[in-house]
CSV table of C-alpha atoms in Angstrom, one decimal:
chain,number,residue,atom,x,y,z
A,1,MET,CA,35.0,8.9,-24.6
A,2,PRO,CA,35.4,10.7,-21.3
A,3,ASP,CA,38.5,10.4,-19.0
A,4,ILE,CA,38.0,7.0,-17.2
A,5,SER,CA,38.7,8.8,-13.9
A,6,LEU,CA,35.4,10.7,-14.4
A,7,LEU,CA,33.2,7.6,-14.7
A,8,PRO,CA,32.3,7.4,-11.0
A,9,ALA,CA,31.2,11.0,-11.0
A,10,ILE,CA,29.2,10.5,-14.2
A,11,ALA,CA,27.5,7.4,-12.7
A,12,ASP,CA,26.6,9.4,-9.6
A,13,LEU,CA,25.3,12.3,-11.7
A,14,TYR,CA,22.9,10.0,-13.4
A,15,SER,CA,22.1,7.9,-10.2
A,16,THR,CA,23.4,4.8,-11.8
A,17,SER,CA,26.4,2.5,-11.6
A,18,ILE,CA,29.6,2.1,-13.6
A,19,ASP,CA,28.4,-1.4,-14.6
A,20,ASP,CA,25.3,0.2,-16.1
A,21,LEU,CA,27.4,2.6,-18.1
A,22,PHE,CA,29.2,-0.3,-19.7
A,23,GLY,CA,26.1,-2.4,-20.0
A,24,ARG,CA,27.3,-5.0,-17.5
A,25,VAL,CA,24.1,-5.5,-15.5
A,26,GLN,CA,23.2,-8.6,-13.4
A,27,GLU,CA,19.9,-8.0,-11.7
A,28,PRO,CA,19.4,-9.4,-8.2
A,29,ASP,CA,17.0,-12.3,-7.8
A,30,LYS,CA,13.7,-12.2,-5.8
A,31,GLU,CA,15.3,-13.5,-2.6
A,32,SER,CA,18.0,-10.8,-2.7
A,33,ILE,CA,15.5,-8.1,-3.4
A,34,ASN,CA,13.4,-9.2,-0.4
A,35,ALA,CA,16.5,-9.3,1.8
A,36,ALA,CA,17.4,-5.8,0.7
A,37,TYR,CA,13.9,-4.5,1.4
A,38,GLN,CA,13.9,-6.0,4.9
A,39,THR,CA,17.3,-4.5,5.5
A,40,ALA,CA,16.1,-1.1,4.3
A,41,LEU,CA,13.0,-1.2,6.6
A,42,ALA,CA,15.1,-2.2,9.6
A,43,LEU,CA,17.8,0.5,9.0
A,44,LEU,CA,15.2,3.2,8.3
A,45,GLY,CA,13.4,2.3,11.5
A,46,GLU,CA,16.6,2.3,13.7
A,47,ASP,CA,18.6,5.1,12.1
A,48,TYR,CA,17.0,7.1,9.3
A,49,ASP,CA,20.2,8.6,7.9
A,50,ALA,CA,21.9,5.1,7.8
A,51,GLY,CA,18.7,3.7,6.2
A,52,LEU,CA,18.5,6.4,3.6
A,53,ASP,CA,22.2,5.9,2.7
A,54,TYR,CA,21.6,2.2,2.3
A,55,VAL,CA,18.5,2.8,0.1
A,56,LEU,CA,20.4,5.2,-2.2
A,57,LYS,CA,23.3,2.9,-2.6
A,58,GLN,CA,21.0,0.1,-3.6
A,59,VAL,CA,19.2,2.4,-6.0
A,60,ARG,CA,22.5,3.5,-7.6
A,61,LYS,CA,23.7,0.0,-7.9
A,62,ASN,CA,20.5,-1.3,-9.4
A,63,TRP,CA,19.1,1.6,-11.4
A,64,THR,CA,17.7,-0.7,-14.1
A,65,CYS,CA,16.1,-3.3,-11.8
A,66,CYS,CA,12.5,-2.3,-11.6
A,67,GLU,CA,11.5,-4.7,-8.8
A,68,LEU,CA,14.3,-3.7,-6.4
A,69,LEU,CA,13.6,0.0,-7.1
A,70,ARG,CA,9.9,-0.6,-6.4
A,71,MET,CA,10.7,-2.0,-3.0
A,72,MET,CA,13.2,0.7,-2.2
A,73,GLY,CA,10.7,3.3,-3.2
A,74,ALA,CA,8.0,1.7,-1.0
A,75,ALA,CA,10.4,1.6,2.0
A,76,LEU,CA,11.1,5.3,1.7
A,77,PHE,CA,7.5,6.2,1.1
A,78,ALA,CA,6.4,4.4,4.2
A,79,GLN,CA,8.9,6.6,6.2
A,80,ILE,CA,7.5,9.9,5.1
A,81,PRO,CA,4.8,10.2,7.8
A,82,LYS,CA,7.2,9.0,10.6
A,83,ILE,CA,10.0,11.5,10.4
A,84,PRO,CA,10.3,15.1,11.4
A,85,GLY,CA,8.6,17.6,9.1
A,86,PHE,CA,5.5,15.7,8.3
A,87,ASN,CA,2.4,17.9,9.1
A,88,GLY,CA,-0.4,15.7,7.9
A,89,ASP,CA,-1.0,17.5,4.6
A,90,SER,CA,2.4,19.1,4.0
A,91,LEU,CA,6.1,18.3,4.3
A,92,GLU,CA,9.2,20.1,5.3
A,93,ASP,CA,12.8,19.3,6.5
A,94,GLU,CA,13.6,15.5,6.6
A,95,SER,CA,10.2,14.3,5.5
A,96,LEU,CA,10.4,16.6,2.4
A,97,GLN,CA,13.9,15.2,1.6
A,98,CYS,CA,12.6,11.7,2.0
A,99,ALA,CA,9.6,12.4,-0.3
A,100,ASP,CA,12.0,13.9,-2.9
A,101,GLU,CA,14.1,10.7,-2.9
A,102,ALA,CA,11.0,8.5,-2.9
A,103,GLU,CA,9.5,10.4,-5.8
A,104,ARG,CA,12.7,10.1,-7.9
A,105,ILE,CA,12.7,6.3,-7.4
A,106,ILE,CA,9.0,5.9,-8.0
A,107,ARG,CA,9.2,7.9,-11.2
A,108,ARG,CA,12.0,5.6,-12.3
A,109,VAL,CA,9.9,2.5,-11.6
A,110,ILE,CA,7.1,3.9,-13.7
A,111,GLU,CA,9.5,4.6,-16.5
A,112,LEU,CA,10.9,1.1,-16.4
A,113,SER,CA,7.5,-0.5,-16.2
A,114,SER,CA,5.8,1.7,-18.7
A,115,SER,CA,5.0,-1.4,-21.0
A,116,GLU,CA,3.7,-3.5,-18.1
A,117,THR,CA,0.2,-3.8,-16.8
A,118,GLY,CA,1.4,-3.0,-13.3
A,119,VAL,CA,2.6,0.5,-14.1
A,120,SER,CA,-0.4,2.1,-12.2
A,121,ALA,CA,0.6,0.4,-9.0
A,122,GLU,CA,3.0,3.2,-8.2
A,123,LEU,CA,0.6,6.0,-9.0
A,124,PRO,CA,-1.1,6.3,-5.6
A,125,SER,CA,2.2,6.8,-3.9
A,126,LEU,CA,3.4,9.3,-6.4
A,127,VAL,CA,0.1,11.2,-6.3
A,128,ARG,CA,0.2,11.3,-2.5
A,129,ILE,CA,3.7,12.9,-2.7
A,130,LEU,CA,2.5,15.4,-5.2
A,131,LEU,CA,-0.4,16.4,-2.9
A,132,TRP,CA,1.8,16.6,0.1
A,133,THR,CA,4.1,19.0,-1.7
A,134,GLY,CA,1.4,21.2,-3.1
A,135,ARG,CA,1.4,20.0,-6.7
A,136,GLU,CA,-2.4,19.2,-7.0
A,137,HIS,CA,-2.5,20.3,-10.7
A,138,GLU,CA,0.4,18.0,-11.5
A,139,ALA,CA,-1.3,15.1,-9.7
A,140,GLU,CA,-4.5,15.7,-11.7
A,141,LYS,CA,-2.6,15.8,-15.0
A,142,LEU,CA,-0.7,12.6,-14.0
A,143,LEU,CA,-4.0,10.7,-13.4
A,144,ASP,CA,-5.7,12.1,-16.5
A,145,GLY,CA,-6.4,9.3,-19.0
A,146,TYR,CA,-6.3,6.5,-16.4
A,147,GLU,CA,-10.1,6.7,-15.8
A,148,ARG,CA,-11.7,3.8,-17.5
A,149,LYS,CA,-15.1,4.5,-19.2
A,150,GLU,CA,-15.8,1.0,-20.5
A,151,PRO,CA,-14.9,-2.6,-19.6
A,152,ASN,CA,-11.5,-3.9,-20.5
A,153,LEU,CA,-12.0,-7.2,-22.3
A,154,GLN,CA,-8.5,-7.6,-23.5
A,155,ALA,CA,-7.6,-10.3,-20.9
A,156,ALA,CA,-10.6,-12.4,-21.8
A,157,LEU,CA,-9.8,-12.2,-25.6
A,158,LEU,CA,-6.1,-13.0,-25.0
A,159,ALA,CA,-7.1,-16.0,-22.9
A,160,GLN,CA,-9.4,-17.2,-25.6
A,161,LEU,CA,-6.6,-17.1,-28.1
A,162,HIS,CA,-4.4,-19.1,-25.7
A,163,ARG,CA,-7.1,-21.6,-25.2
A,164,GLU,CA,-7.8,-22.1,-28.9
A,165,ALA,CA,-4.1,-22.7,-29.4
A,166,GLY,CA,-4.1,-25.3,-26.7
A,167,ARG,CA,-2.3,-23.2,-24.1
A,168,ASN,CA,-4.6,-23.6,-21.2
A,169,GLU,CA,-2.0,-22.8,-18.6
A,170,GLU,CA,-1.3,-19.5,-20.2
A,171,ALA,CA,-5.0,-18.7,-20.6
A,172,LEU,CA,-5.6,-19.4,-16.9
A,173,THR,CA,-2.7,-17.2,-15.9
A,174,VAL,CA,-4.0,-14.3,-17.9
A,175,LEU,CA,-7.5,-14.7,-16.5
A,176,GLN,CA,-6.4,-15.1,-12.9
A,177,ARG,CA,-4.3,-12.0,-13.1
A,178,ALA,CA,-7.1,-10.0,-14.6
A,179,LEU,CA,-9.6,-11.2,-12.0
A,180,LEU,CA,-7.2,-10.4,-9.1
A,181,ILE,CA,-6.6,-6.9,-10.4
A,182,SER,CA,-10.4,-6.4,-10.9
A,183,LEU,CA,-11.0,-7.5,-7.3
A,184,LEU,CA,-8.4,-5.2,-5.9
A,185,GLU,CA,-9.6,-2.3,-8.0
A,186,ALA,CA,-13.2,-2.9,-6.9
A,187,GLN,CA,-12.3,-3.0,-3.3
A,188,SER,CA,-10.1,0.1,-3.5
A,189,THR,CA,-12.9,1.9,-5.2
A,190,ILE,CA,-15.4,0.9,-2.5
A,191,ALA,CA,-12.9,2.3,0.2
A,192,ALA,CA,-12.7,5.6,-1.7
A,193,MET,CA,-16.5,5.9,-1.9
A,194,VAL,CA,-17.0,5.2,1.9
A,195,PRO,CA,-16.7,8.8,3.2
A,196,MET,CA,-18.8,10.3,0.3
A,197,VAL,CA,-22.1,8.3,0.5
A,198,ASP,CA,-25.1,8.5,2.7
A,199,ASP,CA,-26.1,5.8,5.3
A,200,SER,CA,-28.2,3.7,2.9
A,201,ARG,CA,-25.5,3.6,0.3
A,202,LEU,CA,-22.9,2.9,2.9
A,203,ALA,CA,-24.9,-0.1,4.0
A,204,GLU,CA,-25.0,-1.3,0.4
A,205,LEU,CA,-21.2,-0.9,0.2
A,206,ALA,CA,-20.8,-2.9,3.4
A,207,ASP,CA,-22.9,-5.8,1.8
A,208,LEU,CA,-20.9,-5.7,-1.4
A,209,ALA,CA,-17.6,-5.7,0.5
A,210,ALA,CA,-18.8,-8.7,2.6
A,211,ALA,CA,-19.7,-10.5,-0.6
A,212,LEU,CA,-16.2,-9.8,-2.1
A,213,GLN,CA,-14.6,-11.0,1.1
A,214,PRO,CA,-16.4,-14.2,2.0
A,215,ASP,CA,-13.5,-15.6,4.0
A,216,LYS,CA,-10.0,-14.9,5.3
A,217,THR,CA,-8.3,-15.7,2.0
A,218,PHE,CA,-10.3,-13.2,0.0
A,219,ALA,CA,-10.0,-10.6,2.8
A,220,SER,CA,-6.2,-10.9,2.3
A,221,ILE,CA,-6.6,-9.0,-1.0
A,222,PHE,CA,-7.7,-5.8,0.8
A,223,PRO,CA,-7.5,-6.4,4.6
A,224,THR,CA,-8.4,-2.9,5.7
A,225,LEU,CA,-11.7,-2.5,3.7
A,226,MET,CA,-14.2,-3.7,6.4
A,227,PRO,CA,-12.6,-1.6,9.2
A,228,THR,CA,-12.8,1.4,6.9
A,229,ILE,CA,-16.5,0.9,6.3
A,230,ARG,CA,-17.4,0.0,9.9
A,231,LEU,CA,-15.6,3.1,11.3
A,232,GLN,CA,-17.5,5.4,8.9
A,233,GLN,CA,-20.8,3.9,10.0
A,234,ALA,CA,-19.8,4.6,13.6
A,235,LYS,CA,-18.9,8.2,12.7
A,236,ASN,CA,-22.3,8.7,11.0
A,237,LEU,CA,-24.1,7.3,14.0
A,238,VAL,CA,-22.3,9.4,16.6
A,239,ARG,CA,-23.6,12.5,14.7
A,240,THR,CA,-27.2,11.5,14.4
A,241,ALA,CA,-28.1,8.6,16.8
A,242,GLN,CA,-28.1,7.6,20.4
A,243,ALA,CA,-24.9,6.7,22.2
A,244,ASP,CA,-25.9,3.1,22.5
A,245,ASP,CA,-26.1,2.8,18.7
A,246,ALA,CA,-22.8,4.6,18.2
A,247,PHE,CA,-21.1,2.2,20.7
A,248,ARG,CA,-22.6,-0.9,18.9
A,249,ALA,CA,-21.1,0.5,15.7
A,250,LEU,CA,-17.7,1.1,17.4
A,251,ASP,CA,-17.8,-2.5,18.6
A,252,ALA,CA,-18.4,-3.7,15.0
A,253,PHE,CA,-15.5,-1.6,13.9
A,254,ALA,CA,-13.3,-3.1,16.6
A,255,ASP,CA,-14.4,-6.6,15.5
A,256,ALA,CA,-13.5,-5.8,11.9
A,257,LEU,CA,-10.2,-4.4,12.9
A,258,ASP,CA,-9.3,-7.5,14.8
A,259,GLU,CA,-10.2,-9.6,11.8
A,260,SER,CA,-8.2,-7.3,9.5
A,261,CYS,CA,-5.1,-7.5,11.8
A,262,ALA,CA,-5.4,-11.3,12.0
A,263,VAL,CA,-5.3,-11.4,8.2
A,264,MET,CA,-2.4,-9.0,7.9
A,265,SER,CA,-0.4,-11.0,10.5
A,266,ASN,CA,-1.0,-14.3,8.9
A,267,PRO,CA,-2.4,-13.9,5.4
A,268,VAL,CA,-3.6,-16.9,3.4
A,269,ASN,CA,-3.8,-16.5,-0.4
A,270,PRO,CA,-6.9,-17.6,-2.2
A,271,GLY,CA,-6.3,-20.9,-4.0
A,272,ILE,CA,-8.1,-19.7,-7.1
A,273,PHE,CA,-5.0,-17.5,-7.9
A,274,ASP,CA,-2.4,-20.3,-7.9
A,275,LYS,CA,-1.1,-19.2,-11.3
A,276,VAL,CA,-0.3,-15.6,-10.1
A,277,GLU,CA,1.3,-16.1,-6.7
A,278,ASP,CA,3.9,-13.4,-7.6
A,279,MET,CA,1.1,-10.9,-7.0
A,280,LEU,CA,0.1,-12.3,-3.6
A,281,TRP,CA,1.6,-12.5,-0.1
A,282,ASP,CA,5.0,-14.2,0.1
A,283,ASP,CA,5.8,-17.0,2.4
A,284,ALA,CA,6.9,-15.6,5.7
A,285,ASP,CA,10.3,-16.0,7.3
A,286,ASP,CA,11.1,-14.5,10.8
A,287,GLU,CA,11.9,-11.1,9.3
A,288,VAL,CA,8.6,-10.9,7.3
A,289,VAL,CA,6.6,-12.0,10.4
A,290,ARG,CA,8.3,-9.2,12.4
A,291,THR,CA,7.6,-6.6,9.7
A,292,ARG,CA,3.9,-7.7,9.5
A,293,SER,CA,3.6,-7.4,13.2
A,294,GLU,CA,5.0,-4.0,13.1
A,295,GLY,CA,2.6,-3.0,10.4
A,296,VAL,CA,-0.4,-4.2,12.5
A,297,ALA,CA,0.9,-2.3,15.5
A,298,GLU,CA,1.2,0.9,13.4
A,299,LEU,CA,-2.3,0.4,12.0
A,300,ARG,CA,-3.8,0.0,15.5
A,301,ALA,CA,-1.8,3.0,16.8
A,302,ALA,CA,-3.0,5.2,14.0
A,303,TYR,CA,-6.6,4.3,14.8
A,304,VAL,CA,-6.1,5.0,18.5
A,305,SER,CA,-4.5,8.3,17.8
A,306,ALA,CA,-7.4,9.3,15.5
A,307,HIS,CA,-10.0,8.4,18.1
A,308,GLU,CA,-8.1,10.3,20.8
A,309,SER,CA,-7.7,13.4,18.8
A,310,ASP,CA,-10.9,13.6,16.7
A,311,ARG,CA,-13.4,15.9,18.5
A,312,LEU,CA,-16.2,14.0,16.7
A,313,TRP,CA,-16.0,11.5,19.6
A,314,ASP,CA,-16.2,14.1,22.4
A,315,SER,CA,-19.8,13.3,23.3
A,316,LEU,CA,-18.7,9.7,24.1
A,317,ARG,CA,-15.4,10.3,26.0
A,318,ASP,CA,-16.9,10.4,29.5
A,319,ASP,CA,-18.6,7.1,29.0
A,320,GLY,CA,-16.6,4.1,30.2
A,321,ARG,CA,-17.4,2.2,27.1
A,322,PHE,CA,-15.3,4.6,25.1
A,323,CYS,CA,-12.2,3.6,27.1
A,324,GLN,CA,-13.1,0.0,26.4
A,325,VAL,CA,-13.3,0.7,22.7
A,326,ILE,CA,-9.8,2.3,22.8
A,327,ALA,CA,-8.4,-0.6,24.6
A,328,ARG,CA,-9.9,-3.0,22.0
A,329,ILE,CA,-8.5,-0.9,19.1
A,330,SER,CA,-5.0,-0.9,20.7
A,331,ASP,CA,-5.3,-4.6,21.6
A,332,SER,CA,-4.2,-3.9,25.1
A,333,PRO,CA,-4.0,-6.8,27.7
A,334,GLU,CA,-7.0,-5.3,29.5
A,335,ALA,CA,-9.1,-5.7,26.3
A,336,ARG,CA,-8.2,-9.4,26.0
A,337,ARG,CA,-9.4,-10.3,29.5
């Protein structure tokens, strides 16, 4: 047994708490976790150093709480592109330090959730950090084995067992969770295919996406899918078609972006997933509303920046309609008149 005076140093060394060392752990509830996440976002946005200090203290204090670590990792990951040292496809200085801390937390979340179906939820963030830091081979190795080559029928079989045993509520929960995951996977796959296919296949993807998002509730599962598709269609047209066609496509993109932002600002969960509301949008208090509004503003600003800097649009810049498109994307007062 070490000298008791060394316990704080030992806890810091292993990024844990003294309570963890003695097995005295009381995990925070969902409300406390959400509050900590909102505090982290606010502090990171106002004073990065203070926000990082807060996140690391929460992590040390709750090293065994998977959900809180997940939220702290997400908060840090979101900061990486916003702080000095981010160069689009590489990191240095503060952004590299932020990525290192986010990676450590995300890996811990994956470790804690290794027996859960949601383990892969953290993989995209971890893979992106690996790519930003020049570790492509490690990213490929990490993802190896996650590619599915056949349908996964385990959920249906488990639900059947629940139903035969008279546990209909459990069966519905299993099936709803599987269906929601399948819809999310399908839409993320569509988004990944968008820049790789020709015009005819892109039109087919647009039709499929529209079928998967028949209304605002289902659009809330993947709100940015339609803008992604409409923007790619506009990019294809500006290379090959007349300006009028390209502007019509840009208007369609702006329409899709407006709808996407409306969903993100005020999401409504599909009623068919009432058994798995833990996987959907939470009820919004004032702080959540503010955070969602900030997210929408950041999304619009990113699209505006991309249009202003991408030389693909140079042939349209002198046309007054291009300024109108930029105004619509930014949701400026002039665009709403």
